[in-house]
Structure formats: C-alpha cells, structure tokens
Coordinates of C-alpha atoms and ligand atoms in Angstrom, one line a residue:
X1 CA 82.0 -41.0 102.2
X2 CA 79.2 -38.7 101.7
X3 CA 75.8 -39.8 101.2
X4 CA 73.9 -38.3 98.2
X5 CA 69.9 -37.1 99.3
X6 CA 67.8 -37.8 96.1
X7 CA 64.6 -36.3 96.4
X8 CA 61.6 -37.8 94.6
X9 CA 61.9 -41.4 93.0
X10 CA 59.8 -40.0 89.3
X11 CA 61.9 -40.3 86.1
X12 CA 64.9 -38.1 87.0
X13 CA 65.3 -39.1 90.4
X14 CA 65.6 -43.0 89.6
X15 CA 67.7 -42.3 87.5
X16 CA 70.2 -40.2 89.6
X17 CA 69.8 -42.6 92.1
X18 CA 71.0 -45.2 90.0
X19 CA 74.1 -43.4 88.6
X20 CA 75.3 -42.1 91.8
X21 CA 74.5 -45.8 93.3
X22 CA 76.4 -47.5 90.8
X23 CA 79.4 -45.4 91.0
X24 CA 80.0 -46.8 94.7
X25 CA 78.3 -43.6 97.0
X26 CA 75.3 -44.4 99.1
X27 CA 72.0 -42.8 98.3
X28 CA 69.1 -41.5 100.4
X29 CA 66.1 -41.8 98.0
X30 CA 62.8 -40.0 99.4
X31 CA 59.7 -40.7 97.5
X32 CA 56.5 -39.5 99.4
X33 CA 54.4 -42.0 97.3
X34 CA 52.1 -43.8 98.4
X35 CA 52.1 -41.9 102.2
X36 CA 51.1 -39.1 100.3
X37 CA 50.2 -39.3 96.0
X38 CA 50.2 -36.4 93.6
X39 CA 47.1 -35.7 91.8
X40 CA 48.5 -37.6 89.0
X41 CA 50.4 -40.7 90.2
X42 CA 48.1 -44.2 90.9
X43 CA 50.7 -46.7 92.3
X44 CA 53.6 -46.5 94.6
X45 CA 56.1 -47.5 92.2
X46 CA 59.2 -45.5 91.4
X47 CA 59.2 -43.9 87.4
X48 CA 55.4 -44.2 86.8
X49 CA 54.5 -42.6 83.6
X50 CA 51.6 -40.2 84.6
X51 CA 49.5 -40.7 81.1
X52 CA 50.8 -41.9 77.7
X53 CA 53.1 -45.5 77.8
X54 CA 55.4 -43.8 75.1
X55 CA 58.7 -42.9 75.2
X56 CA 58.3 -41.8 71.7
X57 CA 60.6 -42.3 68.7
X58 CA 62.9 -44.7 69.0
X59 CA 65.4 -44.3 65.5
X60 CA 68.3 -41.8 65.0
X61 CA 66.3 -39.7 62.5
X62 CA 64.4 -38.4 65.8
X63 CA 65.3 -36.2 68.3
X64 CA 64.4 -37.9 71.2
X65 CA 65.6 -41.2 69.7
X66 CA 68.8 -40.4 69.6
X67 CA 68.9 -39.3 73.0
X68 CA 67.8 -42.5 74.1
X69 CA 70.6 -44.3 72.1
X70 CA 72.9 -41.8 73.8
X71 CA 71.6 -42.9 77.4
X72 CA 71.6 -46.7 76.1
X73 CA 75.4 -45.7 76.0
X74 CA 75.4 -43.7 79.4
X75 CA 73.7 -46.9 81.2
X76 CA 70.7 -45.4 81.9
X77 CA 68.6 -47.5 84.0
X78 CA 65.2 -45.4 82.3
X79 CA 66.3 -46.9 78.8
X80 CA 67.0 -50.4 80.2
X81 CA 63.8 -50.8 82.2
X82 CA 62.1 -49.3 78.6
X83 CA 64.3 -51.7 76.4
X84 CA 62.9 -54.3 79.2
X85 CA 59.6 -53.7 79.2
X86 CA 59.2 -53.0 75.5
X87 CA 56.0 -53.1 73.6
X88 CA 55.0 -53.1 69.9
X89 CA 54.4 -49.4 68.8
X90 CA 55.7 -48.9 65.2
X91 CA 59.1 -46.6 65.1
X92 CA 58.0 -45.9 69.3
X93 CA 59.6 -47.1 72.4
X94 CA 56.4 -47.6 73.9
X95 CA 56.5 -50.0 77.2
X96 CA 54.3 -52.0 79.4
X97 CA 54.2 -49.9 82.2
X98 CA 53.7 -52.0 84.7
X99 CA 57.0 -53.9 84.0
X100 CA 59.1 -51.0 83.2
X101 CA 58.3 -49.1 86.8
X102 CA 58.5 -52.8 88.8
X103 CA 61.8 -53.1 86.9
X104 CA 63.0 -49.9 87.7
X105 CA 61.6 -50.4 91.6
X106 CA 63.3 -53.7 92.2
X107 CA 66.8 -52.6 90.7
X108 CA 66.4 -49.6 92.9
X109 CA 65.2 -50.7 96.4
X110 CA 67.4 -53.9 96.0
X111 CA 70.6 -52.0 95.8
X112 CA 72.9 -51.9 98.3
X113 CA 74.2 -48.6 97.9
X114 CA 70.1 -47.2 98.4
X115 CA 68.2 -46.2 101.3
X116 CA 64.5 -45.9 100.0
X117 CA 62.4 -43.7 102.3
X118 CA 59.0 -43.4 102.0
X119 CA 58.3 -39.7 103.3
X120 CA 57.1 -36.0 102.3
X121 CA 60.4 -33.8 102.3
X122 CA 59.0 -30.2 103.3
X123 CA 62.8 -28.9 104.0
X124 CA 65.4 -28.7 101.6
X125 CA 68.0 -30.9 103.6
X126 CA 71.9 -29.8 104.2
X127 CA 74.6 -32.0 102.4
X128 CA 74.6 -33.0 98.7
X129 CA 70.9 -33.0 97.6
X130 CA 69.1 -33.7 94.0
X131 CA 65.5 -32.4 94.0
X132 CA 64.1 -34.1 91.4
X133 CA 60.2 -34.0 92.9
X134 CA 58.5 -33.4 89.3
X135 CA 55.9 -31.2 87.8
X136 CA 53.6 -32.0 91.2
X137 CA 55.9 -30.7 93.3
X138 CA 53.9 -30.3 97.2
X139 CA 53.2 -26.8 97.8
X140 CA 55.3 -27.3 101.0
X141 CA 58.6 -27.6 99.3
X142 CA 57.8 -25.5 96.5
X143 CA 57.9 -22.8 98.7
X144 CA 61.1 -24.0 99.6
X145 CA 62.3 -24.1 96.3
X146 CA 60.8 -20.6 96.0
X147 CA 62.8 -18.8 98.3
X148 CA 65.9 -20.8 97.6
X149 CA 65.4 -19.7 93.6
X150 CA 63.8 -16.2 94.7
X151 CA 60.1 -16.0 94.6
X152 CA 60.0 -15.6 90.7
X153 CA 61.4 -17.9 89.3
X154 CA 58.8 -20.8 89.8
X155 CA 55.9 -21.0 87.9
X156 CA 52.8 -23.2 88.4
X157 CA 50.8 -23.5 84.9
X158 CA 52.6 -24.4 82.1
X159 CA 50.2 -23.3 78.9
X160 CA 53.2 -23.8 76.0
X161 CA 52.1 -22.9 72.2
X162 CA 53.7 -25.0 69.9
X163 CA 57.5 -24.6 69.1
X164 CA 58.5 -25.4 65.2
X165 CA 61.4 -26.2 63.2
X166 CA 62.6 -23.1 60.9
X167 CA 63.1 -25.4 58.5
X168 CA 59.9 -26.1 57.8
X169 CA 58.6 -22.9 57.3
X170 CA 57.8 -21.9 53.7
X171 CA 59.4 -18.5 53.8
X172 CA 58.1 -17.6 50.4
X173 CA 54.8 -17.2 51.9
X174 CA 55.5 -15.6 55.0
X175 CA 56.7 -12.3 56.2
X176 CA 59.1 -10.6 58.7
X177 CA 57.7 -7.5 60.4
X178 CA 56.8 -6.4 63.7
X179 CA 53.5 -4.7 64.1
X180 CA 53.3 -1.3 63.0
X181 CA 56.6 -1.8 62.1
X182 CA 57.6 -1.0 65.7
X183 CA 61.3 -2.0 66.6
X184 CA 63.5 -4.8 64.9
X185 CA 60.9 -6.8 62.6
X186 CA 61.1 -9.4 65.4
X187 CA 58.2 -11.7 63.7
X188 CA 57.6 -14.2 60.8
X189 CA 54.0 -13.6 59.8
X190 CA 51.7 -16.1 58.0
X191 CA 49.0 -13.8 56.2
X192 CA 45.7 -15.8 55.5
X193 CA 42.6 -14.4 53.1
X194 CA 39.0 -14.8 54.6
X195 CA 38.7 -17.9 52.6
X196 CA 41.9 -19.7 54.6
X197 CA 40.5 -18.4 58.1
X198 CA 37.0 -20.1 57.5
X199 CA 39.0 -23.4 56.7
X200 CA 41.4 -22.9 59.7
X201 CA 38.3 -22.0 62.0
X202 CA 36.2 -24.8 60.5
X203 CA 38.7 -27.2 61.6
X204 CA 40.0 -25.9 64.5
X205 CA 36.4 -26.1 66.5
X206 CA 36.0 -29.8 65.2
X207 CA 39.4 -30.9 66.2
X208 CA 39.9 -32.9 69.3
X209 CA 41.3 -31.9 72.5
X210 CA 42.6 -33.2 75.6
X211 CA 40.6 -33.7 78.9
X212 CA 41.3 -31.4 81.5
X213 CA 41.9 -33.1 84.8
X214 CA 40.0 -32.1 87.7
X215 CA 43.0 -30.1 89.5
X216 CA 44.0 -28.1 86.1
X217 CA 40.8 -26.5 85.7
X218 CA 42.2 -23.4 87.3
X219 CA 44.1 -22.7 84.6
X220 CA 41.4 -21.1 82.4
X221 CA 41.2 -18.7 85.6
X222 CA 45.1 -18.0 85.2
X223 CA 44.6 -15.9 81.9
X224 CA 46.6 -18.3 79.7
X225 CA 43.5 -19.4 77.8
X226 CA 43.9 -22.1 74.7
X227 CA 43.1 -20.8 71.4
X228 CA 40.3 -23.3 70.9
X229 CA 38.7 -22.1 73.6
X230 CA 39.1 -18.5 72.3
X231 CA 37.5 -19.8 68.5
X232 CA 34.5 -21.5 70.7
X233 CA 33.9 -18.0 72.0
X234 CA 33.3 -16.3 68.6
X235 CA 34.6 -16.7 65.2
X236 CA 35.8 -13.1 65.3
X237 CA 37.2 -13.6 69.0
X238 CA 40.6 -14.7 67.2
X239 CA 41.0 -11.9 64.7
X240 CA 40.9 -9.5 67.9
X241 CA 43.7 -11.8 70.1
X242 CA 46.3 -13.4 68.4
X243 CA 45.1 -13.5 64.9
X244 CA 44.8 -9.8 64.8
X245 CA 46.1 -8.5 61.2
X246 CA 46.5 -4.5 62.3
X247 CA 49.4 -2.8 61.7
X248 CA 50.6 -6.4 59.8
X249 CA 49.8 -5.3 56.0
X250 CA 51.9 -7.7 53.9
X251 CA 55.0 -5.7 52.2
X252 CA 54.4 -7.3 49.0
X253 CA 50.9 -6.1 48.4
X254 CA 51.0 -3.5 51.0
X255 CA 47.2 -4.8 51.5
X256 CA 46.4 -6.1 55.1
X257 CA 45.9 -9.9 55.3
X258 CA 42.4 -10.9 57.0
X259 CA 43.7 -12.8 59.7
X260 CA 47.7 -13.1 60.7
X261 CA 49.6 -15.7 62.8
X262 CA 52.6 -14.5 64.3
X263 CA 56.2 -16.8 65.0
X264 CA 58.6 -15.5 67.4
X265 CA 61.9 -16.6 67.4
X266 CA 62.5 -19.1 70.2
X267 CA 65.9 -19.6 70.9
X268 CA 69.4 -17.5 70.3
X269 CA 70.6 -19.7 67.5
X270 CA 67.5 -18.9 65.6
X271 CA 66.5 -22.6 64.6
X272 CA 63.4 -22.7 66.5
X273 CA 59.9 -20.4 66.4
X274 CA 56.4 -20.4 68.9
X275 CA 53.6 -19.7 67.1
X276 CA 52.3 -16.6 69.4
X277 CA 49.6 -17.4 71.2
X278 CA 48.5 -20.4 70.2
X279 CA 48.7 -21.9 73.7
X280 CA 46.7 -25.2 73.8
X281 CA 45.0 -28.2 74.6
X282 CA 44.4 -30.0 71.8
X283 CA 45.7 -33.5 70.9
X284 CA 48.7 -33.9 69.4
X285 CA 47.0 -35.0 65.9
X286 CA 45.0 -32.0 65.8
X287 CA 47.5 -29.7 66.4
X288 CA 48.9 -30.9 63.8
X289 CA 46.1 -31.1 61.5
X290 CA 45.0 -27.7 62.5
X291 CA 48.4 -25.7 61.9
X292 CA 49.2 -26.9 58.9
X293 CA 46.3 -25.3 57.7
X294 CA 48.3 -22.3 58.2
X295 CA 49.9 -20.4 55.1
X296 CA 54.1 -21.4 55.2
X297 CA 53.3 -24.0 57.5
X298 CA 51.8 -26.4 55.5
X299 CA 54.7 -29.3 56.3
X300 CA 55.2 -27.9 59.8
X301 CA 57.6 -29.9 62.0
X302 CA 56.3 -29.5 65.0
X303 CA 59.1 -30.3 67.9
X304 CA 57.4 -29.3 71.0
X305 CA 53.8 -29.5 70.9
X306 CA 51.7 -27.1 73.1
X307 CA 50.4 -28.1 76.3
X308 CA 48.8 -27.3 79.5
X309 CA 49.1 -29.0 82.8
X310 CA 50.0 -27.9 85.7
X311 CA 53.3 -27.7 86.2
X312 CA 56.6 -26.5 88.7
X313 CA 59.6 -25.4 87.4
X314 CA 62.3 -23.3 87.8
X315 CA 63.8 -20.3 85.8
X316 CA 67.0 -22.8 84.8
X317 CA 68.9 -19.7 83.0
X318 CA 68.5 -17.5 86.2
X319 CA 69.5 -19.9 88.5
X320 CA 71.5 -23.2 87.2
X321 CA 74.5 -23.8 85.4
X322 CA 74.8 -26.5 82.9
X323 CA 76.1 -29.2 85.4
X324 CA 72.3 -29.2 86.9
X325 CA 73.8 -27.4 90.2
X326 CA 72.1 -24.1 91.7
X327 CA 74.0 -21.3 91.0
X328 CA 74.1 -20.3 94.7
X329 CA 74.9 -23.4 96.4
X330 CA 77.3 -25.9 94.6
X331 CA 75.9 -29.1 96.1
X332 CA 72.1 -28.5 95.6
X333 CA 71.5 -29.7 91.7
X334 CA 67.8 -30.3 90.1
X335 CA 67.0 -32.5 88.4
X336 CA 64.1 -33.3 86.0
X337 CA 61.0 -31.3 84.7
X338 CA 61.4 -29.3 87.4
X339 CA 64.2 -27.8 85.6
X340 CA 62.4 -27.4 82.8
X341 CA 63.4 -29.8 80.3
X342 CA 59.7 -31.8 79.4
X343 CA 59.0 -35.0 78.8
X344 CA 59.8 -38.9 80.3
X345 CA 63.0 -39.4 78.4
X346 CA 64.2 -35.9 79.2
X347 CA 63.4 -35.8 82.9
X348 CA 65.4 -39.0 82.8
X349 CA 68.4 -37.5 80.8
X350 CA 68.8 -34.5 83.2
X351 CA 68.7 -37.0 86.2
X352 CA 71.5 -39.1 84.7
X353 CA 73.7 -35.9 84.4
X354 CA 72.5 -34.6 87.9
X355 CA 73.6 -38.0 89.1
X356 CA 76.8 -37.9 87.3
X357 CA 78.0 -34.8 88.8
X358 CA 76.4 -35.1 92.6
X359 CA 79.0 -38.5 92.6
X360 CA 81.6 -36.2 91.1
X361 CA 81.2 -33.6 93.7
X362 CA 81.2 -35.6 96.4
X363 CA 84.3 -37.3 95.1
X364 CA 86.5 -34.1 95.2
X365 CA 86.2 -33.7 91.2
X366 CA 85.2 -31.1 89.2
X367 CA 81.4 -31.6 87.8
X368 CA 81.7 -31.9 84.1
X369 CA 79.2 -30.3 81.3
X370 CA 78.1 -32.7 78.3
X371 CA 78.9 -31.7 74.9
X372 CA 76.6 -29.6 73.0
X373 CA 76.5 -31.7 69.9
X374 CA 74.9 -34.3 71.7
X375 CA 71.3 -33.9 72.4
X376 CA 71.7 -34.8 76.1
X377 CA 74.4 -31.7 76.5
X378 CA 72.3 -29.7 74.2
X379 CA 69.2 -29.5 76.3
X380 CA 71.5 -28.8 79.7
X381 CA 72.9 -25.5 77.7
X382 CA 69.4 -24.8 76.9
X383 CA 67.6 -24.8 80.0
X384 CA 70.2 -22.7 81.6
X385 CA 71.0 -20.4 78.1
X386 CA 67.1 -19.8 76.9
X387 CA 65.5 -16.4 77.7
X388 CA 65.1 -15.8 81.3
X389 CA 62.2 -13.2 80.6
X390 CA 59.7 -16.3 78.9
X391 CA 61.4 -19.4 79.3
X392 CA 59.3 -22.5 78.4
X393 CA 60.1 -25.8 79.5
X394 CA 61.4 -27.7 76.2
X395 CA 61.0 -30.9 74.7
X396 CA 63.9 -32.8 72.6
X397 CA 65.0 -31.5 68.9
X398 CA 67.4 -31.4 66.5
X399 CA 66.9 -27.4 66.5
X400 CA 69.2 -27.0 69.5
X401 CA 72.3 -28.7 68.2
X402 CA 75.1 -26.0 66.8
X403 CA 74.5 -26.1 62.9
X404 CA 76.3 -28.3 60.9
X405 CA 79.0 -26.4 59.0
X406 CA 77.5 -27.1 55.8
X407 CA 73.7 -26.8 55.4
X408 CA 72.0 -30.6 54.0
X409 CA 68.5 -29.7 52.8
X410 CA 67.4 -33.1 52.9
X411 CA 65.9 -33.8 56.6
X412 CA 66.2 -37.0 57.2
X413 CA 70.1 -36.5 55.6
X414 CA 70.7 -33.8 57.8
X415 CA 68.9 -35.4 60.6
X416 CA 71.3 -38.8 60.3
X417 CA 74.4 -36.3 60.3
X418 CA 73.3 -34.6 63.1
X419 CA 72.6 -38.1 65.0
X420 CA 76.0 -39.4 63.8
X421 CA 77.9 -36.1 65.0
X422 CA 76.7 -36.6 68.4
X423 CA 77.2 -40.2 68.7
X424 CA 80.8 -39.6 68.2
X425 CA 80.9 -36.9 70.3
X426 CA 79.4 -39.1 73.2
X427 CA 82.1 -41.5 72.5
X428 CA 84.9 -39.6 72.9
X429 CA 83.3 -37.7 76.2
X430 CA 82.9 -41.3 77.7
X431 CA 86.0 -42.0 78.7
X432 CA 85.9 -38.6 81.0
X433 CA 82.9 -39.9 83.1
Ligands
FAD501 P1 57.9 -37.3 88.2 O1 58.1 -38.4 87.3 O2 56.6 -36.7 88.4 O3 58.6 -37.6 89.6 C1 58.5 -36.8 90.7 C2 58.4 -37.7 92.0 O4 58.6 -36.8 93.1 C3 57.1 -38.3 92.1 O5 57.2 -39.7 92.3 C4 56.4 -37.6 93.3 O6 55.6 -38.5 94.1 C5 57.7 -37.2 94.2 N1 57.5 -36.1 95.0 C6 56.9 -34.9 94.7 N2 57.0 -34.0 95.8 C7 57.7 -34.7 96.7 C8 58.1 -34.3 98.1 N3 57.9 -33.1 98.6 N4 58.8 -35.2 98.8 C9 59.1 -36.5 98.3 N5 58.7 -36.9 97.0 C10 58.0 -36.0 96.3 N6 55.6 -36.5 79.7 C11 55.7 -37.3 78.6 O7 56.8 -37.6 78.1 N7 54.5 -38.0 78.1 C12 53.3 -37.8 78.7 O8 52.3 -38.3 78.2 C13 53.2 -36.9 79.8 N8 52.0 -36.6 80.4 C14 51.9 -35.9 81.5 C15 50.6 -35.7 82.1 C16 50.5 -34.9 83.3 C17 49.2 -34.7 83.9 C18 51.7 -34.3 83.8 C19 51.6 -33.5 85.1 C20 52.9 -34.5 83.2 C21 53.0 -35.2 82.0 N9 54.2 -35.4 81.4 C22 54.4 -36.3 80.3 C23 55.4 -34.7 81.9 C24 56.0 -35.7 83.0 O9 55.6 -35.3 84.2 C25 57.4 -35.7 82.9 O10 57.7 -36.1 81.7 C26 58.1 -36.7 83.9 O11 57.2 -37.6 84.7 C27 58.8 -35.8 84.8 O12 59.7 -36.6 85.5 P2 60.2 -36.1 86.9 O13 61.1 -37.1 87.4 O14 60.7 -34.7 86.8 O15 58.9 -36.0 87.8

C-alpha cells in the first residue's frame, strides 16, 4: 500500500501520523527539528508547546473541553500524552511538558508503521501528503504553499481583535447602525460618554501586555498596530481610529456618543462578533478586564482572544473542503494552524481528521466530513465556510455549533446541551470511521 508523507511532527502532524499509523498504512513523518528550529521551538521533540503548558478547559461547559472529550473518544494520541502528563491547574488540562512531548515522541518514533526523518521539506512531494508545518512555516515551502494556494491566500501576521459571544452582549445598551447610516446597519455599536472613555483609557494604558519576541517586531511595521499601542500614542489617537463616534449618533438620543466601539458580525450564523479594531497584545486577563469596561459588554464572553504572532496560514474557504483536502488536488490535505484553526488542542483536532481521511483515501474510500454538532466538525465547516475576504484563524466555541432549536438562556444549561448534543452525535458517527 501507499505510504502517507506527513509533514512537520508539531501538534497536528503527530497526530495524523498517529491516526494514519494506527489504521495499518506506513507513514513518512518529516520534522526539520533540531537540523533546523523555528524561532519558537527549544527541543527536538515532536508536539512541543511553543509558550503556555495549557490545553485549557478541561469540563463540558467549555468549548475546547468538550472537544478534547470528543478526541479522548477519537483516540487522539494529543489527549492521551495530555491525560499522561497531566498537571494540577484548576478546571485546565494543563501538562508537564516535558512528559507530554517525550510521550508523544516515543509512541511515535517507536511505531512500526513510522519512518521519522529528520529534514527541511522545501518541495511539496508527489503522492498522498499532510502539510501540517505550523504557524513557522520556512519561507522555502511557504512559497510552495503559495503558489500551490495562489499567491493570496497566505498571510504572514496574524493581529486578531477579540471575537465575542452574542450572547453576551447587552443589547439594551448598544446600537445597530452603520456609519452615516451607509448601507445595511452592518454594526452593533457601544456608545460611551467622556466619563466611560477616561475609565477605559485609564485602564487600558495600565493593563499588561505580552512580550513581543524578537522576530515579531516587524509587525508594528505591517500597519496592523494594537490598540494599546494606539492609546500610548495620545489619548485622542483612539477617538480618530477605531473609536471614532462620527456619523455614529445614537438613534435613541439622536446625540453623538464621545467615543464608539464598533462589533462586526463574524460569522454567517450570526452567533459571533470582533470588536473592530481592537487588534492586540495584551494578556489575556487584561483584555478581559479592559473590554468589559465597555458599555453592553460588561459580562463579555470572550471566545477568541486577540493576538499577534507571526503566523502562516492559508485562506481555508478559498481553497479546502471540509475533509482538510486542497480543493485542487485530492491527496494534498493540511493540516493544523496552518489551516487556520488556532490553538494546541485545535491544531491537534484538525490533524486527527486530516489523518482520518489521508488513510481513507489511500484505502479506496471516500474521505468523510465530521458532523457539525460536534465541535471538532464544526471548526472544519468553519475554516472552509468563514469569509474568504477577512478570514481570521479561530479558536474553539460553542458560537459555531447550529442553534439549538429552542433557545436556553441559561449558559452553562445551554452550554451542557450543546456538549451533550455533540457527544451523541460523535457516537453515532463512530462507527463510520
Ligand atoms: P507546530 O506545533 O508549530 O508544528 C509544526 C512543525 O513543523 C514544527 O515542529 C516545525 O519544526 C515543523 N516544520 C516547519 N516547517 C517545516 C519544514 N519546511 N519541513 C519540515 N518540518 C517543518 N497556541 C496555544 O494553544 N497556546 C499558546 O500558548 C500558544 N502560544 C503560541 C506562541 C507562539 C509564538 C506561536 C507562534 C504560536 C502559539 N500558539 C499557541 C499557536 C500554536 O502554534 C499552535 O497552537 C500549535 O502549535 C500549532 O500546531 P501545528 O501542528 O499547526 O504547528
């Protein structure tokens, strides 16, 4: 039979390896580490977690913990190595990371069904092949990627505002309008009084932010600048940029607000909204802290918080289909943040499906979709149904499951139906794999 290529040994790529190993078909598994290290990686182990040991919450009320029970029941080698290597962290899967990656290496390099080679890829090899080469990608092989995609659709910097929950929006105290009323009132508008904008500017130049690592400097360069470092300009250097109230006067008073933040829808179904502009680097706490200082968004659920690093990945809705294969060649599939889903547990999710369907292909059967209800299938129809004009890689949430078909107010109700909904779902998909 066939062998698979797997290209890059990071979250998504062990765990592809894994799933196509275990399902009998030999796998090629190139990790350039350590002949050559990405900017961010330390150690030649396979799944090293760049910066934070988490792989965040761990309970079906969450997101991303459901996801991880829903891999637990895909054997995921990711969720074993974390279950493995576990550490105490409250309601977090937070591991060692020392013995998660040495887990993860051993199972890996001591399967028979693996051939671990230790070496840049440049070329985008013929035969069945899973790039799954991370945020870092070499500059080599993104240009690959580039013309096999067409030139547009990879980006470099990834500078995300935060994404919210509709739900959590007040909507008595916000607005929909578009400035000067221009087209369909496309916005959700928080207006703030001069009083609200000195305690949102107050706080927002005290809050803390995130080191920027040598090689993500350029950024700031790259015109995507954070909005803290906009307020550290000037208090009124916001009101001109993306706080700017003109042609935003409340329909209620009629009387413009002094200062406006602006939410644009975010996805089709509605569920989720990016607060415009607020592209940033500040910690996750502060981001927080800072946004619910915002009129309507005072219990903000937060479900992708911004960031900025450098990042590769393609423009999934342009060019993959929800199995993880490229569009225009059936037996190249990507896998990981490069496909723009963000985060450990996510990379790791899309690698497992890439995995999946790379042994199914090879085996003369049709590659299958998850179902939408779960949160694994729900992030492979978002990456390739988001907008292709701004699409933002995307963390975990409850926002991209279909609705329920009757609406729970309470969260953590809703949340546990939602969890239990794609649970069973799972179950009865199994028994297709
Ligand atoms: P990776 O895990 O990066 O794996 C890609 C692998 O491909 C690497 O081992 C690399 O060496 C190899 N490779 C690259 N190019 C080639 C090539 N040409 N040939 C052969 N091998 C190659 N996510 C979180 O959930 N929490 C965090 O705290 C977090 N912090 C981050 C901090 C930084 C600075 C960055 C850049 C990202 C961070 N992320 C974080 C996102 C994180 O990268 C992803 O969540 C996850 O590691 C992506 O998994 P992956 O498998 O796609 O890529």
């Amino acid at each position: 039979m066939t062998s698979i290529n797997v290209i890059g040994a990071g979250l998504a790529g062990s765990e592809a390896a894994y799933q196509i190993a275990k399902r009998g078909i030999h796998v090629n598994l190139y990790e350039m580490r350590p002949v050559k290290q990405t900017p961010a990686h330390h150690t030649d182990q396979f799944a090293e977690l760049v910066c934070s040991n988490s792989l965040r919450g761990n309970q079906l009320t969450n997101a991303v913990g459901v996801l991880k029970e829903e891999m637990r029941q895909l054997d995921s080698l990711i969720i074993k190595a974390a279950d493995n290597a576990r550490v105490p962290a409250g309601g977090a899967l937070a591991v060692d990371r020392h013995d998660f990656a040495g887990y993860i290496t051993d199972t890996l390099k001591n399967h028979s069904n693996i051939t671990v080679k230790n070496e840049e890829i440049t070329e985008i090899q013929e035969g069945p092949t899973i790039i799954a080469t991370g945020p870092l990608t070499t500059e080599s092989l993104t240009k690959q990627i580039m013309d096999i995609t067409g030139e547009e659709q990879l980006y470099f910097y990834d500078a995300a505002a935060p994404i919210i929950d509709k739900e959590s929006i007040n909507m008595d105290k916000v607005y929909l309008k578009s400035r000067y009323d221009k087209g369909d009132a496309a916005y959700l508008n928080c207006p703030m009084t001069e009083e609200e904008f000195d305690t949102f500017y107050n706080a927002l130049i005290k809050a803390d932010v995130v080191p920027l690592k040598e090689f993500e400097k350029e950024i700031y360069f790259e015109g995507c600048m954070p909005f803290e470092v906009m307020a550290e300009r000037g208090k009124k250097t916001l009101l001109f940029g993306p706080m700017k109230p003109v042609g935003l006067e409340d329909p209620k008073t009629g009387k413009r607000p002094y200062a406006v933040v602006q939410l644009r829808q975010d996805d089709a179904a509605g569920t989720l909204y990016n607060i415009v502009g607020f592209q940033t680097h500040l910690k996750w706490g502060a981001q927080k802290e800072v946004i619910s200082l915002i009129p309507g968004l005072e219990n903000v659920d937060i479900v992708r918080y911004g960031v900025m690093h450098r990042n590769t990945f393609i423009n999934s809705p342009n060019a993959l289909k929800e199995t993880y294969q490229l569009n225009s060649r059936n037996d190249l599939f990507f896998a990981g943040q490069m496909t723009g889903v963000e985060g450990y547990v996510e990379s790791a999710a899309s690698g497992l499906i890439a995995g999946i369907n790379a042994s199914k292909l090879v085996s003369d059967l049709e590659p299958i979709k998850f179902p939408r209800e779960t949160i694994i299938g729900s992030m492979a129809y978002y990456i390739t149904h988001a907008n292709k004009k701004n699409f933002q890689p995307m963390n975990a949430n409850f926002g991209l499951l279909p609705s329920l078909e009757k609406r729970i107010k309470d969260k953590k109700v809703r949340y546990e139906t939602l969890a239990n909904r794609a649970l069973k779902h799972l179950n009865s998909f199994k028994v297709m794999l």
